[in-house]
């Protein structure tokens, strides 16, 4: 099952790539679920059971073509957002760090930086803006102290995320400033929709990548995650309680701009296109800060 945030309303996504149709969940369920996404995650198990009992082809007949400009982040108002650094060996190496053994570094991206999949992003004045394509997991069931074997059962689904990062403020010191450096307006595009784990042949092995103006800069597979999704969710749940709708950015593969020689950052007018196999694409266009002197 796929579910989208269309104009702040939960919608099922039905149909093949390029011909997807949206079905408003609140209307289709006669008001039982939704209309907004946060309410849907609170009763995620009931939603998936109800959807499994529906005739999706019949629902799609009553659906509507999806206008991508109306798409928002699949979980737009999580109680908590987790982001993970150094979770692929090659990316840890290009960043000049040892690979993590106990837990990767965990920080947050503030939800005010969340957007849908297709956006313009302002480059902060004087900033070095970098790309980080990431698999994003959304929690579907409260999790505290769970084991790895139970982790997937606590995940509503997966989506594509970009952990866009401004490296000057992130790394200026005296200590790294991850939360703010990665939370400028529009720095957390996600989408185009959430895909439930059962839709994948293997949700632990998905190709992901991104291009800048058509040049491929990142390409990896989630099987290379040092802490795979299940291990990461279980480990987080041993410190914090994870709530339905919480968002977890799982880390980026190698190929970020700050790790290149020479370094490369996004310029006004450039396009960043990101994708994950079996989920879909994000499209960002970068623009100059209109307030820059
Ligand atoms: Zn990241």
PDB file of C-alpha atoms and ligand atoms in Angstrom:
ATOM      1  CA  UNK A   1       0.000   0.000   0.000  1.00  0.00           C
ATOM      2  CA  UNK A   2       1.102   3.532  -0.780  1.00  0.00           C
ATOM      3  CA  UNK A   3      -0.170   6.609   1.024  1.00  0.00           C
ATOM      4  CA  UNK A   4       0.437  10.244   0.161  1.00  0.00           C
ATOM      5  CA  UNK A   5      -0.046  13.626   1.759  1.00  0.00           C
ATOM      6  CA  UNK A   6      -2.071  15.491  -0.884  1.00  0.00           C
ATOM      7  CA  UNK A   7      -2.883  19.046   0.141  1.00  0.00           C
ATOM      8  CA  UNK A   8      -2.676  18.001   3.829  1.00  0.00           C
ATOM      9  CA  UNK A   9      -5.083  15.089   3.408  1.00  0.00           C
ATOM     10  CA  UNK A  10      -4.199  11.399   3.496  1.00  0.00           C
ATOM     11  CA  UNK A  11      -4.710   9.692   0.134  1.00  0.00           C
ATOM     12  CA  UNK A  12      -4.150   6.147  -1.041  1.00  0.00           C
ATOM     13  CA  UNK A  13      -2.007   5.947  -4.175  1.00  0.00           C
ATOM     14  CA  UNK A  14      -3.248   3.373  -6.671  1.00  0.00           C
ATOM     15  CA  UNK A  15      -1.971   2.505 -10.145  1.00  0.00           C
ATOM     16  CA  UNK A  16       1.245   2.106 -12.102  1.00  0.00           C
ATOM     17  CA  UNK A  17       4.136   4.543 -12.228  1.00  0.00           C
ATOM     18  CA  UNK A  18       3.206   7.665 -14.125  1.00  0.00           C
ATOM     19  CA  UNK A  19      -0.512   6.860 -13.979  1.00  0.00           C
ATOM     20  CA  UNK A  20      -1.067   6.901 -10.219  1.00  0.00           C
ATOM     21  CA  UNK A  21      -4.444   7.985  -8.919  1.00  0.00           C
ATOM     22  CA  UNK A  22      -5.210   9.341  -5.477  1.00  0.00           C
ATOM     23  CA  UNK A  23      -8.120   8.203  -3.310  1.00  0.00           C
ATOM     24  CA  UNK A  24      -8.973  10.434  -0.384  1.00  0.00           C
ATOM     25  CA  UNK A  25      -8.839   8.200   2.688  1.00  0.00           C
ATOM     26  CA  UNK A  26     -11.349  10.131   4.799  1.00  0.00           C
ATOM     27  CA  UNK A  27     -13.949  10.139   2.043  1.00  0.00           C
ATOM     28  CA  UNK A  28     -13.354   6.505   1.036  1.00  0.00           C
ATOM     29  CA  UNK A  29     -13.635   5.375   4.669  1.00  0.00           C
ATOM     30  CA  UNK A  30     -16.683   7.596   5.239  1.00  0.00           C
ATOM     31  CA  UNK A  31     -14.866   9.599   7.868  1.00  0.00           C
ATOM     32  CA  UNK A  32     -13.406   6.691   9.812  1.00  0.00           C
ATOM     33  CA  UNK A  33      -9.781   7.643   9.054  1.00  0.00           C
ATOM     34  CA  UNK A  34      -7.991  10.943   8.554  1.00  0.00           C
ATOM     35  CA  UNK A  35      -8.412  13.401   7.011  1.00  0.00           C
ATOM     36  CA  UNK A  36      -4.854  14.446   7.989  1.00  0.00           C
ATOM     37  CA  UNK A  37      -1.799  12.202   8.078  1.00  0.00           C
ATOM     38  CA  UNK A  38      -0.921  12.489  11.798  1.00  0.00           C
ATOM     39  CA  UNK A  39      -4.305  11.026  12.756  1.00  0.00           C
ATOM     40  CA  UNK A  40      -3.786   8.161  10.306  1.00  0.00           C
ATOM     41  CA  UNK A  41      -0.502   7.041  11.940  1.00  0.00           C
ATOM     42  CA  UNK A  42      -2.219   6.931  15.355  1.00  0.00           C
ATOM     43  CA  UNK A  43      -4.446   4.095  14.090  1.00  0.00           C
ATOM     44  CA  UNK A  44      -2.065   2.674  11.489  1.00  0.00           C
ATOM     45  CA  UNK A  45      -2.899  -0.988  12.143  1.00  0.00           C
ATOM     46  CA  UNK A  46      -6.629  -0.325  11.658  1.00  0.00           C
ATOM     47  CA  UNK A  47      -5.923   1.632   8.458  1.00  0.00           C
ATOM     48  CA  UNK A  48      -3.849  -1.129   6.862  1.00  0.00           C
ATOM     49  CA  UNK A  49      -6.438  -3.756   7.823  1.00  0.00           C
ATOM     50  CA  UNK A  50      -9.250  -1.657   6.343  1.00  0.00           C
ATOM     51  CA  UNK A  51      -7.322  -1.011   3.121  1.00  0.00           C
ATOM     52  CA  UNK A  52      -6.569  -4.733   2.745  1.00  0.00           C
ATOM     53  CA  UNK A  53     -10.329  -5.384   2.709  1.00  0.00           C
ATOM     54  CA  UNK A  54     -11.091  -2.858  -0.057  1.00  0.00           C
ATOM     55  CA  UNK A  55     -11.430  -3.345  -3.810  1.00  0.00           C
ATOM     56  CA  UNK A  56      -8.614  -0.994  -4.823  1.00  0.00           C
ATOM     57  CA  UNK A  57      -9.523  -0.986  -8.531  1.00  0.00           C
ATOM     58  CA  UNK A  58     -13.032   0.179  -7.660  1.00  0.00           C
ATOM     59  CA  UNK A  59     -11.646   2.830  -5.313  1.00  0.00           C
ATOM     60  CA  UNK A  60      -9.277   4.039  -8.053  1.00  0.00           C
ATOM     61  CA  UNK A  61     -12.225   4.525 -10.419  1.00  0.00           C
ATOM     62  CA  UNK A  62     -13.509   7.115  -7.958  1.00  0.00           C
ATOM     63  CA  UNK A  63     -10.032   8.612  -7.509  1.00  0.00           C
ATOM     64  CA  UNK A  64      -8.286  11.548  -9.113  1.00  0.00           C
ATOM     65  CA  UNK A  65      -5.038  12.138 -10.999  1.00  0.00           C
ATOM     66  CA  UNK A  66      -2.265  13.175  -8.606  1.00  0.00           C
ATOM     67  CA  UNK A  67      -1.024  16.768  -8.922  1.00  0.00           C
ATOM     68  CA  UNK A  68       2.550  16.499  -7.612  1.00  0.00           C
ATOM     69  CA  UNK A  69       2.623  20.194  -6.708  1.00  0.00           C
ATOM     70  CA  UNK A  70       0.089  19.407  -3.952  1.00  0.00           C
ATOM     71  CA  UNK A  71       2.177  16.627  -2.349  1.00  0.00           C
ATOM     72  CA  UNK A  72       3.540  17.207   1.163  1.00  0.00           C
ATOM     73  CA  UNK A  73       5.820  15.143   3.387  1.00  0.00           C
ATOM     74  CA  UNK A  74       4.161  11.773   4.134  1.00  0.00           C
ATOM     75  CA  UNK A  75       4.471  12.429   7.886  1.00  0.00           C
ATOM     76  CA  UNK A  76       4.324  16.228   8.057  1.00  0.00           C
ATOM     77  CA  UNK A  77       4.072  16.758  11.820  1.00  0.00           C
ATOM     78  CA  UNK A  78       5.998  14.031  13.682  1.00  0.00           C
ATOM     79  CA  UNK A  79       6.515  14.235  17.438  1.00  0.00           C
ATOM     80  CA  UNK A  80      10.169  13.369  16.845  1.00  0.00           C
ATOM     81  CA  UNK A  81      12.580  13.393  13.909  1.00  0.00           C
ATOM     82  CA  UNK A  82      15.769  11.345  13.994  1.00  0.00           C
ATOM     83  CA  UNK A  83      18.613  11.615  11.524  1.00  0.00           C
ATOM     84  CA  UNK A  84      21.630   9.355  11.453  1.00  0.00           C
ATOM     85  CA  UNK A  85      25.166  10.099  10.335  1.00  0.00           C
ATOM     86  CA  UNK A  86      27.963   7.844   9.072  1.00  0.00           C
ATOM     87  CA  UNK A  87      25.737   4.832   8.414  1.00  0.00           C
ATOM     88  CA  UNK A  88      27.520   3.659   5.233  1.00  0.00           C
ATOM     89  CA  UNK A  89      31.213   2.691   5.403  1.00  0.00           C
ATOM     90  CA  UNK A  90      32.197   4.582   2.224  1.00  0.00           C
ATOM     91  CA  UNK A  91      30.444   7.758   3.423  1.00  0.00           C
ATOM     92  CA  UNK A  92      32.116   7.549   6.855  1.00  0.00           C
ATOM     93  CA  UNK A  93      35.467   7.242   5.071  1.00  0.00           C
ATOM     94  CA  UNK A  94      34.857  10.224   2.737  1.00  0.00           C
ATOM     95  CA  UNK A  95      33.837  12.238   5.830  1.00  0.00           C
ATOM     96  CA  UNK A  96      37.135  11.398   7.531  1.00  0.00           C
ATOM     97  CA  UNK A  97      35.645   9.266  10.329  1.00  0.00           C
ATOM     98  CA  UNK A  98      35.866   5.679  11.523  1.00  0.00           C
ATOM     99  CA  UNK A  99      32.721   3.631  10.904  1.00  0.00           C
ATOM    100  CA  UNK A 100      30.443   3.486  13.973  1.00  0.00           C
ATOM    101  CA  UNK A 101      30.407   0.283  15.997  1.00  0.00           C
ATOM    102  CA  UNK A 102      28.039   0.958  18.920  1.00  0.00           C
ATOM    103  CA  UNK A 103      25.560   3.454  17.406  1.00  0.00           C
ATOM    104  CA  UNK A 104      25.948   5.960  14.585  1.00  0.00           C
ATOM    105  CA  UNK A 105      25.708   9.654  15.549  1.00  0.00           C
ATOM    106  CA  UNK A 106      22.042  10.643  15.939  1.00  0.00           C
ATOM    107  CA  UNK A 107      20.762  14.202  15.569  1.00  0.00           C
ATOM    108  CA  UNK A 108      17.533  15.886  14.466  1.00  0.00           C
ATOM    109  CA  UNK A 109      16.174  17.811  11.522  1.00  0.00           C
ATOM    110  CA  UNK A 110      13.508  20.229  12.718  1.00  0.00           C
ATOM    111  CA  UNK A 111      10.099  19.578  11.183  1.00  0.00           C
ATOM    112  CA  UNK A 112       9.824  23.196  10.016  1.00  0.00           C
ATOM    113  CA  UNK A 113      12.283  22.181   7.265  1.00  0.00           C
ATOM    114  CA  UNK A 114       9.896  19.468   5.940  1.00  0.00           C
ATOM    115  CA  UNK A 115       8.378  19.769   2.477  1.00  0.00           C
ATOM    116  CA  UNK A 116       6.920  17.548  -0.188  1.00  0.00           C
ATOM    117  CA  UNK A 117       8.887  16.049  -3.071  1.00  0.00           C
ATOM    118  CA  UNK A 118       8.988  18.831  -5.685  1.00  0.00           C
ATOM    119  CA  UNK A 119      10.273  22.190  -4.455  1.00  0.00           C
ATOM    120  CA  UNK A 120      12.499  25.201  -4.925  1.00  0.00           C
ATOM    121  CA  UNK A 121      15.121  25.499  -2.162  1.00  0.00           C
ATOM    122  CA  UNK A 122      16.796  28.793  -1.230  1.00  0.00           C
ATOM    123  CA  UNK A 123      20.583  28.668  -0.794  1.00  0.00           C
ATOM    124  CA  UNK A 124      21.344  30.610   2.425  1.00  0.00           C
ATOM    125  CA  UNK A 125      23.705  33.538   1.786  1.00  0.00           C
ATOM    126  CA  UNK A 126      27.318  32.390   2.076  1.00  0.00           C
ATOM    127  CA  UNK A 127      26.245  28.774   2.483  1.00  0.00           C
ATOM    128  CA  UNK A 128      27.766  25.583   1.105  1.00  0.00           C
ATOM    129  CA  UNK A 129      24.655  23.539   0.388  1.00  0.00           C
ATOM    130  CA  UNK A 130      25.152  19.808  -0.056  1.00  0.00           C
ATOM    131  CA  UNK A 131      23.011  16.809  -0.967  1.00  0.00           C
ATOM    132  CA  UNK A 132      22.398  13.590   1.033  1.00  0.00           C
ATOM    133  CA  UNK A 133      19.872  11.170  -0.443  1.00  0.00           C
ATOM    134  CA  UNK A 134      18.460   8.925   2.299  1.00  0.00           C
ATOM    135  CA  UNK A 135      15.945   6.196   2.892  1.00  0.00           C
ATOM    136  CA  UNK A 136      13.399   7.542   5.410  1.00  0.00           C
ATOM    137  CA  UNK A 137      11.335   5.288   7.691  1.00  0.00           C
ATOM    138  CA  UNK A 138       8.088   6.391   9.368  1.00  0.00           C
ATOM    139  CA  UNK A 139       7.032   4.709  12.603  1.00  0.00           C
ATOM    140  CA  UNK A 140       3.593   3.036  12.621  1.00  0.00           C
ATOM    141  CA  UNK A 141       3.424   1.627  16.140  1.00  0.00           C
ATOM    142  CA  UNK A 142       4.831   2.846  19.465  1.00  0.00           C
ATOM    143  CA  UNK A 143       8.186   1.213  20.108  1.00  0.00           C
ATOM    144  CA  UNK A 144      10.158   1.038  23.340  1.00  0.00           C
ATOM    145  CA  UNK A 145      12.960  -1.422  24.011  1.00  0.00           C
ATOM    146  CA  UNK A 146      12.085  -3.618  21.044  1.00  0.00           C
ATOM    147  CA  UNK A 147      14.282  -6.255  19.431  1.00  0.00           C
ATOM    148  CA  UNK A 148      15.550  -6.221  15.851  1.00  0.00           C
ATOM    149  CA  UNK A 149      13.229  -9.042  14.854  1.00  0.00           C
ATOM    150  CA  UNK A 150      10.208  -6.924  15.824  1.00  0.00           C
ATOM    151  CA  UNK A 151      11.375  -3.649  14.296  1.00  0.00           C
ATOM    152  CA  UNK A 152       9.782  -3.892  10.841  1.00  0.00           C
ATOM    153  CA  UNK A 153       6.389  -4.512  12.490  1.00  0.00           C
ATOM    154  CA  UNK A 154       6.699  -1.061  14.083  1.00  0.00           C
ATOM    155  CA  UNK A 155       7.393   0.714  10.775  1.00  0.00           C
ATOM    156  CA  UNK A 156       4.506   2.137   8.739  1.00  0.00           C
ATOM    157  CA  UNK A 157       6.573   2.488   5.607  1.00  0.00           C
ATOM    158  CA  UNK A 158       9.451   3.983   3.675  1.00  0.00           C
ATOM    159  CA  UNK A 159       9.880   7.123   1.630  1.00  0.00           C
ATOM    160  CA  UNK A 160      12.613   9.072  -0.161  1.00  0.00           C
ATOM    161  CA  UNK A 161      14.315  11.874   1.752  1.00  0.00           C
ATOM    162  CA  UNK A 162      16.991  14.452   1.131  1.00  0.00           C
ATOM    163  CA  UNK A 163      19.004  15.498   4.182  1.00  0.00           C
ATOM    164  CA  UNK A 164      20.047  18.790   2.568  1.00  0.00           C
ATOM    165  CA  UNK A 165      22.933  20.211   4.596  1.00  0.00           C
ATOM    166  CA  UNK A 166      24.602  23.637   4.850  1.00  0.00           C
ATOM    167  CA  UNK A 167      28.190  22.726   5.654  1.00  0.00           C
ATOM    168  CA  UNK A 168      29.516  26.118   6.838  1.00  0.00           C
ATOM    169  CA  UNK A 169      27.094  26.416   9.773  1.00  0.00           C
ATOM    170  CA  UNK A 170      27.119  22.633  10.333  1.00  0.00           C
ATOM    171  CA  UNK A 171      30.892  22.440  10.781  1.00  0.00           C
ATOM    172  CA  UNK A 172      31.920  25.952  11.879  1.00  0.00           C
ATOM    173  CA  UNK A 173      32.535  24.973  15.520  1.00  0.00           C
ATOM    174  CA  UNK A 174      33.381  25.084  18.348  1.00  0.00           C
ATOM    175  CA  UNK A 175      31.262  21.905  18.090  1.00  0.00           C
ATOM    176  CA  UNK A 176      29.350  20.640  15.022  1.00  0.00           C
ATOM    177  CA  UNK A 177      25.883  22.175  14.629  1.00  0.00           C
ATOM    178  CA  UNK A 178      24.030  19.377  12.837  1.00  0.00           C
ATOM    179  CA  UNK A 179      20.435  20.212  13.831  1.00  0.00           C
ATOM    180  CA  UNK A 180      20.500  23.788  12.589  1.00  0.00           C
ATOM    181  CA  UNK A 181      22.854  23.265   9.639  1.00  0.00           C
ATOM    182  CA  UNK A 182      20.402  20.688   8.249  1.00  0.00           C
ATOM    183  CA  UNK A 183      17.148  22.525   9.047  1.00  0.00           C
ATOM    184  CA  UNK A 184      17.059  25.639   6.856  1.00  0.00           C
ATOM    185  CA  UNK A 185      13.683  26.175   5.206  1.00  0.00           C
ATOM    186  CA  UNK A 186      12.998  23.430   2.682  1.00  0.00           C
ATOM    187  CA  UNK A 187      16.031  21.323   3.665  1.00  0.00           C
ATOM    188  CA  UNK A 188      14.032  18.119   4.330  1.00  0.00           C
ATOM    189  CA  UNK A 189      12.053  17.259   1.183  1.00  0.00           C
ATOM    190  CA  UNK A 190      10.351  13.853   1.367  1.00  0.00           C
ATOM    191  CA  UNK A 191       8.051  11.759  -0.725  1.00  0.00           C
ATOM    192  CA  UNK A 192       6.541  11.345  -3.169  1.00  0.00           C
ATOM    193  CA  UNK A 193       4.597   9.004  -0.862  1.00  0.00           C
ATOM    194  CA  UNK A 194       4.999   6.349   1.835  1.00  0.00           C
ATOM    195  CA  UNK A 195       5.335   2.713   0.681  1.00  0.00           C
ATOM    196  CA  UNK A 196       4.573  -0.079   3.149  1.00  0.00           C
ATOM    197  CA  UNK A 197       7.350  -2.645   3.745  1.00  0.00           C
ATOM    198  CA  UNK A 198       5.317  -5.524   2.238  1.00  0.00           C
ATOM    199  CA  UNK A 199       5.426  -3.816  -1.192  1.00  0.00           C
ATOM    200  CA  UNK A 200       9.156  -4.561  -1.575  1.00  0.00           C
ATOM    201  CA  UNK A 201      10.740  -7.877  -2.565  1.00  0.00           C
ATOM    202  CA  UNK A 202      13.383  -7.018   0.059  1.00  0.00           C
ATOM    203  CA  UNK A 203      12.946  -3.742   1.996  1.00  0.00           C
ATOM    204  CA  UNK A 204      16.553  -4.109   3.229  1.00  0.00           C
ATOM    205  CA  UNK A 205      18.078  -3.899  -0.258  1.00  0.00           C
ATOM    206  CA  UNK A 206      16.935  -0.855  -2.241  1.00  0.00           C
ATOM    207  CA  UNK A 207      18.980   1.146  -4.724  1.00  0.00           C
ATOM    208  CA  UNK A 208      19.107   4.882  -3.988  1.00  0.00           C
ATOM    209  CA  UNK A 209      20.860   7.781  -5.635  1.00  0.00           C
ATOM    210  CA  UNK A 210      20.774  11.347  -6.828  1.00  0.00           C
ATOM    211  CA  UNK A 211      21.927  13.517  -9.723  1.00  0.00           C
ATOM    212  CA  UNK A 212      22.913  17.194  -9.934  1.00  0.00           C
ATOM    213  CA  UNK A 213      21.921  18.651 -13.311  1.00  0.00           C
ATOM    214  CA  UNK A 214      21.880  15.107 -14.637  1.00  0.00           C
ATOM    215  CA  UNK A 215      25.333  14.109 -13.320  1.00  0.00           C
ATOM    216  CA  UNK A 216      25.096  11.119 -11.011  1.00  0.00           C
ATOM    217  CA  UNK A 217      26.694  12.070  -7.689  1.00  0.00           C
ATOM    218  CA  UNK A 218      25.384   9.343  -5.358  1.00  0.00           C
ATOM    219  CA  UNK A 219      24.361   5.755  -5.998  1.00  0.00           C
ATOM    220  CA  UNK A 220      24.218   3.040  -3.385  1.00  0.00           C
ATOM    221  CA  UNK A 221      22.154   0.209  -1.932  1.00  0.00           C
ATOM    222  CA  UNK A 222      20.531   0.075   1.484  1.00  0.00           C
ATOM    223  CA  UNK A 223      21.965  -3.425   2.018  1.00  0.00           C
ATOM    224  CA  UNK A 224      25.221  -1.523   2.700  1.00  0.00           C
ATOM    225  CA  UNK A 225      23.762   0.307   5.731  1.00  0.00           C
ATOM    226  CA  UNK A 226      26.063  -0.339   8.717  1.00  0.00           C
ATOM    227  CA  UNK A 227      22.973  -0.225  10.942  1.00  0.00           C
ATOM    228  CA  UNK A 228      20.129  -1.570   8.759  1.00  0.00           C
ATOM    229  CA  UNK A 229      16.640  -0.149   9.355  1.00  0.00           C
ATOM    230  CA  UNK A 230      15.634  -2.902  11.797  1.00  0.00           C
ATOM    231  CA  UNK A 231      18.819  -2.634  13.869  1.00  0.00           C
ATOM    232  CA  UNK A 232      18.611   1.173  13.898  1.00  0.00           C
ATOM    233  CA  UNK A 233      14.957   1.315  15.013  1.00  0.00           C
ATOM    234  CA  UNK A 234      15.561  -1.291  17.708  1.00  0.00           C
ATOM    235  CA  UNK A 235      18.656   0.551  18.958  1.00  0.00           C
ATOM    236  CA  UNK A 236      16.886   3.948  19.054  1.00  0.00           C
ATOM    237  CA  UNK A 237      13.992   2.382  20.971  1.00  0.00           C
ATOM    238  CA  UNK A 238      16.357   1.348  23.762  1.00  0.00           C
ATOM    239  CA  UNK A 239      16.980   5.048  24.536  1.00  0.00           C
ATOM    240  CA  UNK A 240      13.771   6.799  23.454  1.00  0.00           C
ATOM    241  CA  UNK A 241      10.161   5.798  22.927  1.00  0.00           C
ATOM    242  CA  UNK A 242       9.296   5.993  19.234  1.00  0.00           C
ATOM    243  CA  UNK A 243       5.776   7.234  18.447  1.00  0.00           C
ATOM    244  CA  UNK A 244       3.504   6.675  15.444  1.00  0.00           C
ATOM    245  CA  UNK A 245       4.411   9.202  12.747  1.00  0.00           C
ATOM    246  CA  UNK A 246       7.994   9.693  13.955  1.00  0.00           C
ATOM    247  CA  UNK A 247      10.431  10.118  11.067  1.00  0.00           C
ATOM    248  CA  UNK A 248      13.874   8.485  10.818  1.00  0.00           C
ATOM    249  CA  UNK A 249      16.420   9.579   8.176  1.00  0.00           C
ATOM    250  CA  UNK A 250      18.665   6.521   7.968  1.00  0.00           C
ATOM    251  CA  UNK A 251      21.910   8.032   6.622  1.00  0.00           C
ATOM    252  CA  UNK A 252      23.422   8.766   3.228  1.00  0.00           C
ATOM    253  CA  UNK A 253      25.707   6.707   0.992  1.00  0.00           C
ATOM    254  CA  UNK A 254      29.010   8.033  -0.393  1.00  0.00           C
ATOM    255  CA  UNK A 255      29.225  10.851  -2.921  1.00  0.00           C
ATOM    256  CA  UNK A 256      28.296  14.005  -1.005  1.00  0.00           C
ATOM    257  CA  UNK A 257      29.788  17.295  -2.195  1.00  0.00           C
ATOM    258  CA  UNK A 258      31.848  17.988   0.939  1.00  0.00           C
ATOM    259  CA  UNK A 259      33.627  14.641   0.516  1.00  0.00           C
ATOM    260  CA  UNK A 260      34.715  15.307  -3.092  1.00  0.00           C
ATOM    261  CA  UNK A 261      38.071  16.622  -4.307  1.00  0.00           C
ATOM    262  CA  UNK A 262      37.568  19.399  -5.196  1.00  0.00           C
ATOM    263  CA  UNK A 263      34.502  19.934  -3.020  1.00  0.00           C
ATOM    264  CA  UNK A 264      31.291  20.723  -4.878  1.00  0.00           C
ATOM    265  CA  UNK A 265      28.192  22.471  -3.571  1.00  0.00           C
ATOM    266  CA  UNK A 266      24.817  23.308  -5.073  1.00  0.00           C
ATOM    267  CA  UNK A 267      24.585  26.535  -7.063  1.00  0.00           C
ATOM    268  CA  UNK A 268      21.572  28.685  -7.911  1.00  0.00           C
ATOM    269  CA  UNK A 269      19.845  27.271 -10.961  1.00  0.00           C
ATOM    270  CA  UNK A 270      21.006  23.679 -10.384  1.00  0.00           C
ATOM    271  CA  UNK A 271      18.584  20.774 -10.147  1.00  0.00           C
ATOM    272  CA  UNK A 272      18.874  17.900  -7.671  1.00  0.00           C
ATOM    273  CA  UNK A 273      16.926  14.738  -8.557  1.00  0.00           C
ATOM    274  CA  UNK A 274      16.806  11.904  -6.005  1.00  0.00           C
ATOM    275  CA  UNK A 275      15.299   8.442  -6.194  1.00  0.00           C
ATOM    276  CA  UNK A 276      14.857   5.152  -4.388  1.00  0.00           C
ATOM    277  CA  UNK A 277      13.925   1.944  -6.170  1.00  0.00           C
ATOM    278  CA  UNK A 278      10.276   1.015  -5.608  1.00  0.00           C
ATOM    279  CA  UNK A 279       9.330   4.360  -4.033  1.00  0.00           C
ATOM    280  CA  UNK A 280       9.836   7.261  -6.449  1.00  0.00           C
ATOM    281  CA  UNK A 281      11.633  10.541  -6.969  1.00  0.00           C
ATOM    282  CA  UNK A 282      12.263  13.968  -5.455  1.00  0.00           C
ATOM    283  CA  UNK A 283      12.971  17.054  -7.574  1.00  0.00           C
ATOM    284  CA  UNK A 284      14.642  20.136  -6.063  1.00  0.00           C
ATOM    285  CA  UNK A 285      15.684  23.337  -7.846  1.00  0.00           C
ATOM    286  CA  UNK A 286      18.087  25.644  -6.025  1.00  0.00           C
ATOM    287  CA  UNK A 287      17.647  29.415  -6.027  1.00  0.00           C
ATOM    288  CA  UNK A 288      19.691  32.307  -4.669  1.00  0.00           C
ATOM    289  CA  UNK A 289      18.719  33.894  -1.348  1.00  0.00           C
ATOM    290  CA  UNK A 290      16.667  36.937  -2.399  1.00  0.00           C
ATOM    291  CA  UNK A 291      17.760  38.747   0.798  1.00  0.00           C
ATOM    292  CA  UNK A 292      21.500  38.218   0.241  1.00  0.00           C
ATOM    293  CA  UNK A 293      23.509  41.428   0.021  1.00  0.00           C
TER     294      UNK A 293
HETATM  295 ZN1  LIG B   1      22.260  12.704   6.433  1.00  0.00          ZN
END
